[in-house]
Amino acid sequence: MRHFLIILLLTAICLDVDAQETTDPVKVIIELVEEIAASNEDEDSEIDLEQIYEQFANLLDNPVNLNKATRADLEQLYVLSDFQIASIIEYVKDNGKMISKYELSLIHGFNNEFAESLYPFVTVDSDYEYVAKSDTANFKDMISRGRHQIIARAKHLLEKQEGYKDDATTKFAGSPMSLYVRYTYQYDNRLKWNITTEKDAGEKYLDFISGHIQYDSKKTLKRLVVGDFQAQFGQGLVLWNGFGVNKSVVGTVLRKRARGVYGYTSTDENKYFRGVASNLEFNRFNLSMFISYKNRDATITDSTNKVFKTLQTTGLHRTDSEISNKNSINETALGGNINYEYKNLKVGISGLWHRFGADYVRDLQPYNMFELNKSSNFNYSADLQWMWKRIILFAETAFDSNTKNASVIGANFSLEQNIQLSLLYRNYARDYQSLYAQSFGNTSKSQNEEGFFIATIFSPLRNVTLSGYFDIFSFPWLKYRINAPSQGYSYAFRIHYSLNYKTKMYIDVKQKNSNENYTPPDGHITQTVDKSDFHVKYNINYTLFGKLMMQNRLEYSSSKRGNEPREKGFMIFQDAAFHFTAIPLDVSLRYAYFNTDSWNTRIYAYESDMLYSYSVPAYYMKGQRFYLNLQYSLTKRINLWLKASQTRYSNRETTGSGITKIDSNKQTEIKAQIIVKL
């Protein structure tokens, strides 16, 4: 009887999802990635969009089997909350195996719209049908029957910057062209190798080269990576590379979902290791370990005695001084994690030791006197995760080689089927030192912070979602541009309304109160004053004539420092995207107008870009910005992109500063990309 009723319901649902199933799944990936990026529109974002895309692209060929999926399997779908993961597992347990993936929309916590976005990445095949061909493949198959992909991208700023002029005091060594080339080979989930090269604007050569080989199996040796790799352990207090989201108004996923060790494919020239990494599984024990040796950029102060004062993290090698810093020191690192899982309990311990091949002696200032200032460091931690019904508790506490401590503890609750709540408390000592930590917090360093965070998401109606968070925090010691211990709070909420499957809109409100140094124009004494930043945003997406998708946004910002007058700003844009049916062409464009009093009232907005690339520019001062983005499928295996964008200021005669200064009120950029799949 149950299956008969489900079939009747699915008949109606399939009428709605038919259009989705006939679209290109890659576009679904892009929409998911854009949603994640749009929720983190700030300059400190740690999102690695390239790796998120890769994860979803891999799931197209190796979908998650909802009837067999474990919690770890479902966590591969980054957009699923802990409540939604638990709902899927409970649904299969209570009702038996799903007969169709379209049942997903019937599960508590899912609506039709969200379920449809996941259909390309999930399956409900039977145990017999779901045996992957790659499970029985031999080595010859793995190296000869996989897929090849080549990506080549170029970017060029048309206006000449100061560093390219013949009479410049400091000149760039290379051309203003940026280049990116990447080759990937993959055989299902078993074997993969990758080579990535990049040249930044102003550099002379393709000066960054990264590569790795990754082998996966279902035996004791679960994974082996040789070359460049990243690692994620616990809640990020010891080691976390790659994708990580902190505050977000669109979700309540606070618990970090560690991936262990995995191959590196991005172009950040610092946040990775180089060597050998492996993952082994023994019954309920899982062990990850690695060894790394690589060169790093640094500012050398004494080449004879090998002393450096600063780790350079820009990855830029354009001028003589930047080139002299390249690969000037080496770093050796050893690390690992072992965890034990039994039923609903998971406990683990992590450790990381690293040492530089030179003495690290930074220029100490009062605000940074407790930061890492030695050639080696050791961090270790214990973490746990416990699940009971629809409650998940998680925690990690870590120590450095000086026994200074950092801790985080949190919980995710599902109070009702349409109410989710998350809580998190963190306490990071002012002198806790961990170079590779990336836990929850207001800064990229898990240090000198204490705070309590609460987030909720509530759906009073099927087409209405309310979400928001409140965070209160303090910094026991000084910070950059804050000459005293400080504190503050921030909050945000969103009202999201879906009129129908063609029209969606939301309103965002964000407020942050904190402290900042301030020097009065007529004084010489720097004071610490209150700082208040406020943003409100209205956004609407709608579809016209079936293929024309529109987006409008209006955003207002304000900022106040001490007794200074409040600064204000606003930005408005119109987006349009059209998919041609007669020819394989997609077109997207934007026109934006902005007017802000200063950099303090800048506004960030995600904009459409080419695949594997993204852009979140800052709108500030007064001006206009537009872009035109074209995608053309030459064949099923060859895709081309072309993007032109320009920002034009009406109250400035120059842009940029120093060696990047432009004697013009506009900046024009051209980007082109080709992807070939074999």
Coordinates of C-alpha atoms in Angstrom, one line a residue, residues 26-484:
V26 CA 26.6 21.1 -14.7
K27 CA 24.3 24.1 -14.4
V28 CA 22.9 22.6 -11.2
I29 CA 26.4 22.4 -9.8
I30 CA 27.0 26.1 -10.7
E31 CA 23.8 27.1 -9.0
L32 CA 24.7 25.3 -5.8
V33 CA 28.2 26.8 -5.8
E34 CA 26.9 30.3 -6.4
E35 CA 24.5 29.9 -3.4
I36 CA 27.4 28.9 -1.1
A37 CA 29.6 31.8 -2.4
A38 CA 26.8 34.3 -2.1
S39 CA 26.5 33.6 1.6
N40 CA 30.1 34.5 2.2
E41 CA 30.6 37.8 0.3
D42 CA 33.6 39.1 2.3
E43 CA 37.3 39.5 1.7
D44 CA 38.2 36.9 4.4
S45 CA 36.3 34.1 2.8
E46 CA 38.0 30.7 3.0
I47 CA 35.8 29.1 0.4
D48 CA 37.5 26.9 -2.2
L49 CA 34.9 26.9 -5.0
E50 CA 37.0 24.9 -7.3
Q51 CA 37.1 22.0 -4.9
I52 CA 33.4 22.2 -4.2
Y53 CA 32.7 22.0 -7.9
E54 CA 35.0 19.0 -8.3
Q55 CA 33.2 17.2 -5.5
F56 CA 29.8 17.6 -7.2
A57 CA 31.2 16.8 -10.6
N58 CA 32.6 13.5 -9.3
L59 CA 29.1 12.7 -7.9
L60 CA 27.6 12.9 -11.4
D61 CA 29.5 9.8 -12.3
N62 CA 29.4 8.2 -8.8
P63 CA 26.1 9.3 -7.2
V64 CA 25.3 8.7 -3.6
N65 CA 23.0 5.7 -3.1
L66 CA 20.3 6.9 -0.8
N67 CA 19.4 3.3 0.2
K68 CA 22.9 2.4 1.3
A69 CA 24.3 5.8 2.3
T70 CA 26.1 6.3 5.6
R71 CA 26.3 9.7 7.3
A72 CA 29.8 10.1 5.8
D73 CA 28.4 9.4 2.3
L74 CA 25.7 12.0 2.6
E75 CA 28.2 14.6 4.0
Q76 CA 29.7 14.7 0.5
L77 CA 26.7 16.7 -0.4
Y78 CA 27.9 19.9 1.3
V79 CA 24.5 21.6 1.1
L80 CA 22.8 19.0 3.3
S81 CA 22.3 20.0 7.0
D82 CA 22.8 17.5 9.8
F83 CA 19.0 17.4 10.2
Q84 CA 18.5 16.6 6.5
I85 CA 21.1 13.8 6.7
A86 CA 19.4 12.3 9.7
S87 CA 16.0 12.6 8.0
I88 CA 17.2 10.5 5.0
I89 CA 18.7 7.8 7.2
E90 CA 15.6 7.6 9.4
Y91 CA 13.3 7.5 6.3
V92 CA 15.1 4.5 4.8
K93 CA 15.3 2.8 8.2
D94 CA 11.6 3.3 9.0
N95 CA 10.1 2.8 5.5
G96 CA 12.5 0.5 3.8
K97 CA 14.4 1.1 0.6
M98 CA 13.2 3.9 -1.6
I99 CA 11.8 2.9 -5.0
S100 CA 12.7 6.2 -6.6
K101 CA 15.0 9.1 -5.8
Y102 CA 12.0 11.4 -6.2
E103 CA 10.9 10.3 -2.8
L104 CA 13.5 12.7 -1.5
S105 CA 11.0 15.5 -1.8
L106 CA 8.6 13.7 0.6
I107 CA 11.2 13.5 3.4
H108 CA 11.0 15.9 6.3
G109 CA 13.3 18.9 5.7
F110 CA 13.1 18.8 1.9
N111 CA 10.8 20.7 -0.5
N112 CA 10.5 20.1 -4.2
E113 CA 12.8 22.9 -5.2
F114 CA 15.7 21.7 -3.0
A115 CA 15.2 18.0 -3.7
E116 CA 15.3 18.7 -7.5
S117 CA 18.7 20.3 -7.2
L118 CA 20.1 17.0 -5.7
Y119 CA 18.6 14.5 -8.2
P120 CA 21.7 14.4 -10.5
F121 CA 23.9 13.4 -7.6
V122 CA 21.9 10.7 -5.9
T123 CA 20.5 7.2 -6.9
V124 CA 18.4 4.5 -5.3
D125 CA 19.7 1.5 -7.3
S126 CA 19.5 -1.9 -5.8
D127 CA 22.5 -3.5 -4.2
Y128 CA 23.1 -5.7 -7.2
E129 CA 22.7 -2.9 -9.8
Y130 CA 24.9 -0.5 -7.8
V131 CA 28.1 -2.6 -7.8
A132 CA 30.4 -0.1 -9.5
K133 CA 32.5 -1.4 -12.4
S134 CA 35.5 0.3 -10.9
D135 CA 35.4 -2.0 -7.9
T136 CA 36.6 -5.0 -10.0
A137 CA 38.9 -3.0 -12.4
N138 CA 42.5 -4.0 -12.8
F139 CA 45.4 -1.6 -13.0
K140 CA 45.4 -1.7 -16.8
D141 CA 41.8 -0.6 -16.9
M142 CA 42.4 2.2 -14.4
I143 CA 45.2 3.8 -16.5
S144 CA 43.6 3.4 -19.9
R145 CA 39.9 3.8 -19.5
G146 CA 39.6 7.0 -17.5
R147 CA 38.6 10.5 -18.6
H148 CA 41.0 13.3 -19.6
Q149 CA 40.2 17.0 -19.0
I150 CA 42.2 20.0 -20.0
I151 CA 41.4 23.6 -18.8
A152 CA 43.1 26.7 -20.2
R153 CA 42.3 30.2 -19.0
A154 CA 43.7 33.6 -19.8
K155 CA 42.9 37.0 -18.1
H156 CA 44.1 40.5 -19.1
L157 CA 43.6 43.9 -17.6
L158 CA 43.5 46.4 -20.5
E159 CA 44.5 49.5 -18.6
K160 CA 48.2 49.9 -17.9
Q161 CA 49.3 49.7 -14.3
E162 CA 52.2 51.7 -12.9
G163 CA 54.5 48.7 -12.7
Y164 CA 54.3 48.1 -16.5
K165 CA 55.5 51.6 -17.4
D166 CA 59.0 52.1 -18.8
D167 CA 59.9 54.8 -16.3
A168 CA 58.4 53.0 -13.3
T169 CA 60.6 52.9 -10.2
T170 CA 59.5 49.4 -9.4
K171 CA 58.8 47.3 -12.5
F172 CA 56.9 44.1 -13.1
A173 CA 59.1 41.3 -14.5
G174 CA 56.4 40.0 -16.9
S175 CA 53.4 40.8 -18.9
P176 CA 49.9 41.7 -17.6
M177 CA 48.5 38.5 -18.9
S178 CA 47.3 35.9 -16.3
L179 CA 47.4 32.3 -17.4
Y180 CA 46.1 29.0 -15.9
V181 CA 46.4 25.5 -17.4
R182 CA 45.3 22.3 -15.8
Y183 CA 45.2 18.7 -16.9
T184 CA 43.3 16.0 -15.0
Y185 CA 42.9 12.2 -15.6
Q186 CA 40.3 10.3 -13.5
Y187 CA 39.1 6.7 -13.5
D188 CA 35.8 6.7 -11.5
N189 CA 36.6 6.9 -7.7
R190 CA 39.8 4.8 -8.0
L191 CA 42.6 6.7 -9.7
K192 CA 43.2 10.3 -10.4
W193 CA 46.2 12.5 -11.3
N194 CA 46.4 16.2 -11.8
I195 CA 48.8 18.9 -12.9
T196 CA 48.0 22.6 -12.4
T197 CA 50.2 25.6 -13.6
E198 CA 49.6 29.3 -13.1
K199 CA 51.1 32.6 -14.0
D200 CA 49.8 35.7 -12.2
A201 CA 49.7 39.1 -13.9
G202 CA 53.1 40.7 -13.8
E203 CA 55.0 37.4 -13.4
K204 CA 57.4 36.3 -16.1
Y205 CA 56.7 32.6 -16.3
L206 CA 54.2 29.9 -15.3
D207 CA 55.9 30.1 -11.9
F208 CA 53.5 27.8 -9.9
I209 CA 53.3 24.1 -10.7
S210 CA 51.3 21.7 -8.6
G211 CA 50.4 18.0 -9.1
H212 CA 49.5 14.8 -7.4
I213 CA 48.4 11.1 -8.0
Q214 CA 45.6 9.8 -5.8
Y215 CA 44.5 6.1 -5.5
D216 CA 41.4 5.0 -3.6
S217 CA 40.1 1.6 -2.8
K218 CA 37.6 -0.2 -0.4
K219 CA 40.3 -2.2 1.2
T220 CA 42.5 -1.4 4.3
L221 CA 44.4 1.2 2.3
K222 CA 41.5 3.5 1.6
R223 CA 43.6 6.3 0.0
L224 CA 47.1 7.1 -1.1
V225 CA 48.2 10.5 -2.3
V226 CA 51.6 11.3 -3.7
G227 CA 52.5 14.9 -4.5
D228 CA 50.5 17.9 -3.4
F229 CA 47.6 17.4 -0.9
Q230 CA 45.5 19.0 1.8
A231 CA 44.2 17.7 5.1
Q232 CA 41.2 18.3 7.4
F233 CA 41.0 17.0 10.9
G234 CA 38.6 17.4 13.8
Q235 CA 37.0 20.9 14.0
G236 CA 40.0 22.7 12.5
L237 CA 41.9 23.6 15.7
V238 CA 45.1 21.8 14.6
L239 CA 44.8 21.5 10.8
W240 CA 42.2 22.5 8.2
N241 CA 43.0 23.2 4.5
G242 CA 40.5 24.0 1.9
F243 CA 36.7 24.6 2.1
G244 CA 35.3 25.9 5.3
V245 CA 32.3 28.1 6.0
N246 CA 31.8 30.1 9.3
K247 CA 28.9 32.5 9.7
S248 CA 26.2 32.2 7.2
V249 CA 22.6 33.4 7.2
V250 CA 21.4 30.6 4.8
G251 CA 22.2 27.6 7.0
T252 CA 23.0 26.1 10.4
V253 CA 25.9 23.8 9.4
L254 CA 28.5 24.7 12.1
R255 CA 30.1 21.3 12.5
K256 CA 33.1 20.9 10.3
R257 CA 33.0 17.7 8.2
A258 CA 36.6 16.6 8.0
R259 CA 37.7 14.8 4.8
G260 CA 41.0 13.6 6.1
V261 CA 43.7 13.7 3.4
Y262 CA 43.0 14.4 -0.3
G263 CA 44.7 15.6 -3.5
Y264 CA 45.3 19.3 -4.0
T265 CA 44.0 20.9 -7.2
S266 CA 43.7 24.7 -6.5
T267 CA 46.1 27.6 -7.1
D268 CA 46.7 29.0 -3.6
E269 CA 50.5 28.7 -3.3
N270 CA 50.5 28.2 0.5
K271 CA 47.6 26.2 1.8
Y272 CA 48.8 22.7 0.9
F273 CA 51.4 20.1 1.7
R274 CA 53.8 18.3 -0.6
G275 CA 54.9 14.7 0.0
V276 CA 53.0 11.5 0.8
A277 CA 49.7 11.0 2.6
S278 CA 47.6 7.9 3.3
N279 CA 44.3 6.8 4.9
L280 CA 43.9 3.3 6.3
E281 CA 40.9 1.6 7.9
F282 CA 40.9 -1.2 10.5
N283 CA 37.5 -2.3 11.5
R284 CA 36.2 0.8 13.5
F285 CA 39.5 2.6 13.4
N286 CA 40.4 5.1 10.7
L287 CA 44.0 6.4 10.4
S288 CA 45.3 9.3 8.3
M289 CA 48.9 10.3 8.2
F290 CA 51.3 12.3 6.1
I291 CA 54.8 13.7 5.6
S292 CA 55.5 16.9 3.7
Y293 CA 58.5 18.9 2.6
K294 CA 58.2 22.0 0.5
N295 CA 59.6 25.5 -0.1
R296 CA 57.9 28.6 1.1
D297 CA 58.1 32.4 0.3
A298 CA 59.5 34.5 3.1
T299 CA 61.2 37.8 3.8
I300 CA 64.8 37.0 4.7
T301 CA 66.5 39.3 7.2
D302 CA 69.8 37.5 7.6
S303 CA 70.8 35.1 4.8
T304 CA 74.1 34.1 6.4
N305 CA 72.4 32.9 9.6
K306 CA 69.2 31.9 7.9
V307 CA 66.7 34.2 9.6
F308 CA 63.3 35.4 8.3
K309 CA 60.7 37.7 9.7
T310 CA 57.6 37.2 7.6
L311 CA 55.9 34.4 5.7
Q312 CA 54.7 35.8 2.3
T313 CA 51.3 34.4 1.4
T314 CA 50.3 36.4 -1.7
G315 CA 51.8 34.0 -4.1
L316 CA 52.9 36.9 -6.3
H317 CA 56.4 37.1 -7.9
R318 CA 56.3 40.2 -10.1
T319 CA 59.0 42.5 -8.8
D320 CA 62.7 42.0 -7.8
S321 CA 61.8 41.9 -4.1
E322 CA 58.9 39.5 -4.5
I323 CA 61.1 37.2 -6.7
S324 CA 63.9 37.3 -4.0
N325 CA 61.3 36.0 -1.4
K326 CA 60.3 33.0 -3.6
N327 CA 61.0 29.6 -2.1
S328 CA 63.6 31.2 0.3
I329 CA 62.9 28.8 3.2
N330 CA 61.8 25.2 3.5
E331 CA 59.3 23.6 5.7
T332 CA 59.0 20.0 7.0
A333 CA 55.7 18.8 8.4
L334 CA 54.4 15.5 9.9
G335 CA 50.8 15.0 10.9
G336 CA 48.0 12.6 11.3
N337 CA 44.6 11.7 12.8
I338 CA 43.2 8.5 14.2
N339 CA 39.6 8.1 15.1
Y340 CA 37.3 5.4 16.4
E341 CA 33.7 5.1 15.6
Y342 CA 31.1 3.0 17.4
K343 CA 27.4 3.4 16.7
N344 CA 26.6 7.0 17.3
L345 CA 29.9 8.0 19.0
K346 CA 33.1 9.1 17.2
V347 CA 36.3 10.1 19.0
G348 CA 39.7 11.1 17.5
I349 CA 43.1 12.6 18.2
S350 CA 45.1 14.7 15.8
G351 CA 48.7 15.9 15.7
L352 CA 50.8 18.2 13.5
W353 CA 54.5 19.0 13.8
H354 CA 56.2 21.4 11.4
R355 CA 59.6 23.1 11.3
F356 CA 61.1 25.8 9.1
G357 CA 64.6 25.5 7.7
A358 CA 65.4 28.9 9.1
D359 CA 64.8 30.9 12.4
Y360 CA 61.5 32.7 12.5
V361 CA 62.0 36.0 14.2
R362 CA 59.2 38.4 13.4
D363 CA 59.0 42.1 14.0
L364 CA 57.1 42.1 17.3
Q365 CA 54.4 44.6 18.0
P366 CA 52.1 44.7 21.0
Y367 CA 49.2 43.2 19.0
N368 CA 51.2 40.2 17.6
M369 CA 53.5 39.5 20.5
F370 CA 51.8 36.1 21.2
E371 CA 51.8 34.9 17.6
L372 CA 54.1 32.2 16.3
N373 CA 57.7 33.4 16.5
K374 CA 59.9 30.3 16.3
S375 CA 61.1 27.9 13.8
S376 CA 59.0 24.9 14.9
N377 CA 55.7 24.1 16.5
F378 CA 53.7 21.1 17.6
N379 CA 49.9 20.9 18.0
Y380 CA 47.7 18.1 19.2
S381 CA 44.0 17.7 20.0
A382 CA 41.2 15.4 20.9
D383 CA 37.8 15.6 19.3
L384 CA 34.4 13.9 19.6
Q385 CA 31.1 13.7 17.9
W386 CA 28.0 12.1 19.4
M387 CA 24.6 11.7 17.7
W388 CA 21.3 10.9 19.4
K389 CA 18.1 10.9 17.4
R390 CA 18.1 14.5 15.9
I391 CA 20.8 15.9 18.2
I392 CA 24.4 16.1 17.3
L393 CA 27.1 17.2 19.8
F394 CA 30.6 18.0 18.7
A395 CA 33.8 19.3 20.4
E396 CA 37.5 19.6 20.0
T397 CA 40.2 20.8 22.4
A398 CA 43.8 21.5 21.3
F399 CA 47.2 22.4 22.7
D400 CA 50.4 23.8 21.2
S401 CA 54.0 23.0 22.1
N402 CA 53.7 25.6 24.9
T403 CA 50.6 23.8 26.2
K404 CA 48.4 26.8 25.4
N405 CA 44.8 25.8 24.7
A406 CA 42.0 26.3 22.2
S407 CA 38.6 24.7 22.5
V408 CA 35.3 24.6 20.6
I409 CA 32.0 22.9 21.5
G410 CA 28.7 22.9 19.7
A411 CA 25.4 21.2 19.0
N412 CA 22.9 20.9 16.2
F413 CA 19.2 20.3 17.1
S414 CA 16.1 19.5 15.2
L415 CA 13.3 20.8 17.5
E416 CA 10.6 20.0 15.0
Q417 CA 10.6 18.8 11.4
N418 CA 10.7 22.5 10.3
I419 CA 12.9 24.1 13.0
Q420 CA 16.6 23.6 13.3
L421 CA 18.9 25.2 15.9
S422 CA 22.7 25.3 16.2
L423 CA 24.9 26.5 19.1
L424 CA 28.6 26.9 19.3
Y425 CA 31.0 28.2 22.0
R426 CA 34.7 28.8 21.3
N427 CA 37.6 29.8 23.6
Y428 CA 40.9 30.3 21.9
A429 CA 43.8 31.5 24.2
R430 CA 45.6 34.7 23.2
D431 CA 48.8 32.8 23.0
Y432 CA 47.6 29.6 21.3
Q433 CA 49.7 29.1 18.2
S434 CA 48.7 27.0 15.2
L435 CA 49.8 28.0 11.7
Y436 CA 47.3 25.7 9.9
A437 CA 44.3 26.0 12.1
Q438 CA 41.0 27.3 10.7
S439 CA 38.2 26.8 13.2
F440 CA 35.0 28.8 13.6
G441 CA 35.6 32.5 14.5
N442 CA 35.7 36.1 13.4
T443 CA 39.2 35.9 12.0
S444 CA 41.3 33.4 10.0
K445 CA 43.4 32.6 13.1
S446 CA 42.1 30.4 15.8
Q447 CA 43.6 32.6 18.5
N448 CA 42.7 35.3 21.0
E449 CA 38.9 34.9 20.8
E450 CA 36.0 33.8 23.0
G451 CA 32.5 33.8 21.8
F452 CA 29.0 32.2 21.7
F453 CA 27.1 31.7 18.4
I454 CA 23.5 30.7 17.9
A455 CA 21.8 30.1 14.5
T456 CA 18.3 28.9 13.5
I457 CA 16.3 28.1 10.4
F458 CA 12.6 27.9 10.5
S459 CA 9.9 27.1 7.8
P460 CA 6.5 28.2 9.0
L461 CA 5.1 27.7 5.5
R462 CA 6.3 25.4 2.7
N463 CA 7.3 28.4 0.6
V464 CA 8.6 30.6 3.4
T465 CA 11.9 30.2 5.2
L466 CA 13.2 32.3 8.1
S467 CA 16.9 32.0 9.1
G468 CA 19.3 34.0 11.2
Y469 CA 22.1 34.0 13.7
F470 CA 23.5 36.0 16.7
D471 CA 27.1 36.0 17.7
I472 CA 28.7 37.7 20.7
F473 CA 32.5 37.7 21.0
S474 CA 35.5 39.2 22.8
F475 CA 39.2 39.4 22.1
P476 CA 41.2 39.2 25.4
W477 CA 44.3 40.7 23.9
L478 CA 45.1 43.4 21.3
K479 CA 44.4 42.9 17.6
Y480 CA 45.6 44.6 14.4
R481 CA 44.2 48.1 14.4
I482 CA 42.8 47.6 17.9
N483 CA 45.1 48.8 20.7
A484 CA 43.1 47.3 23.6

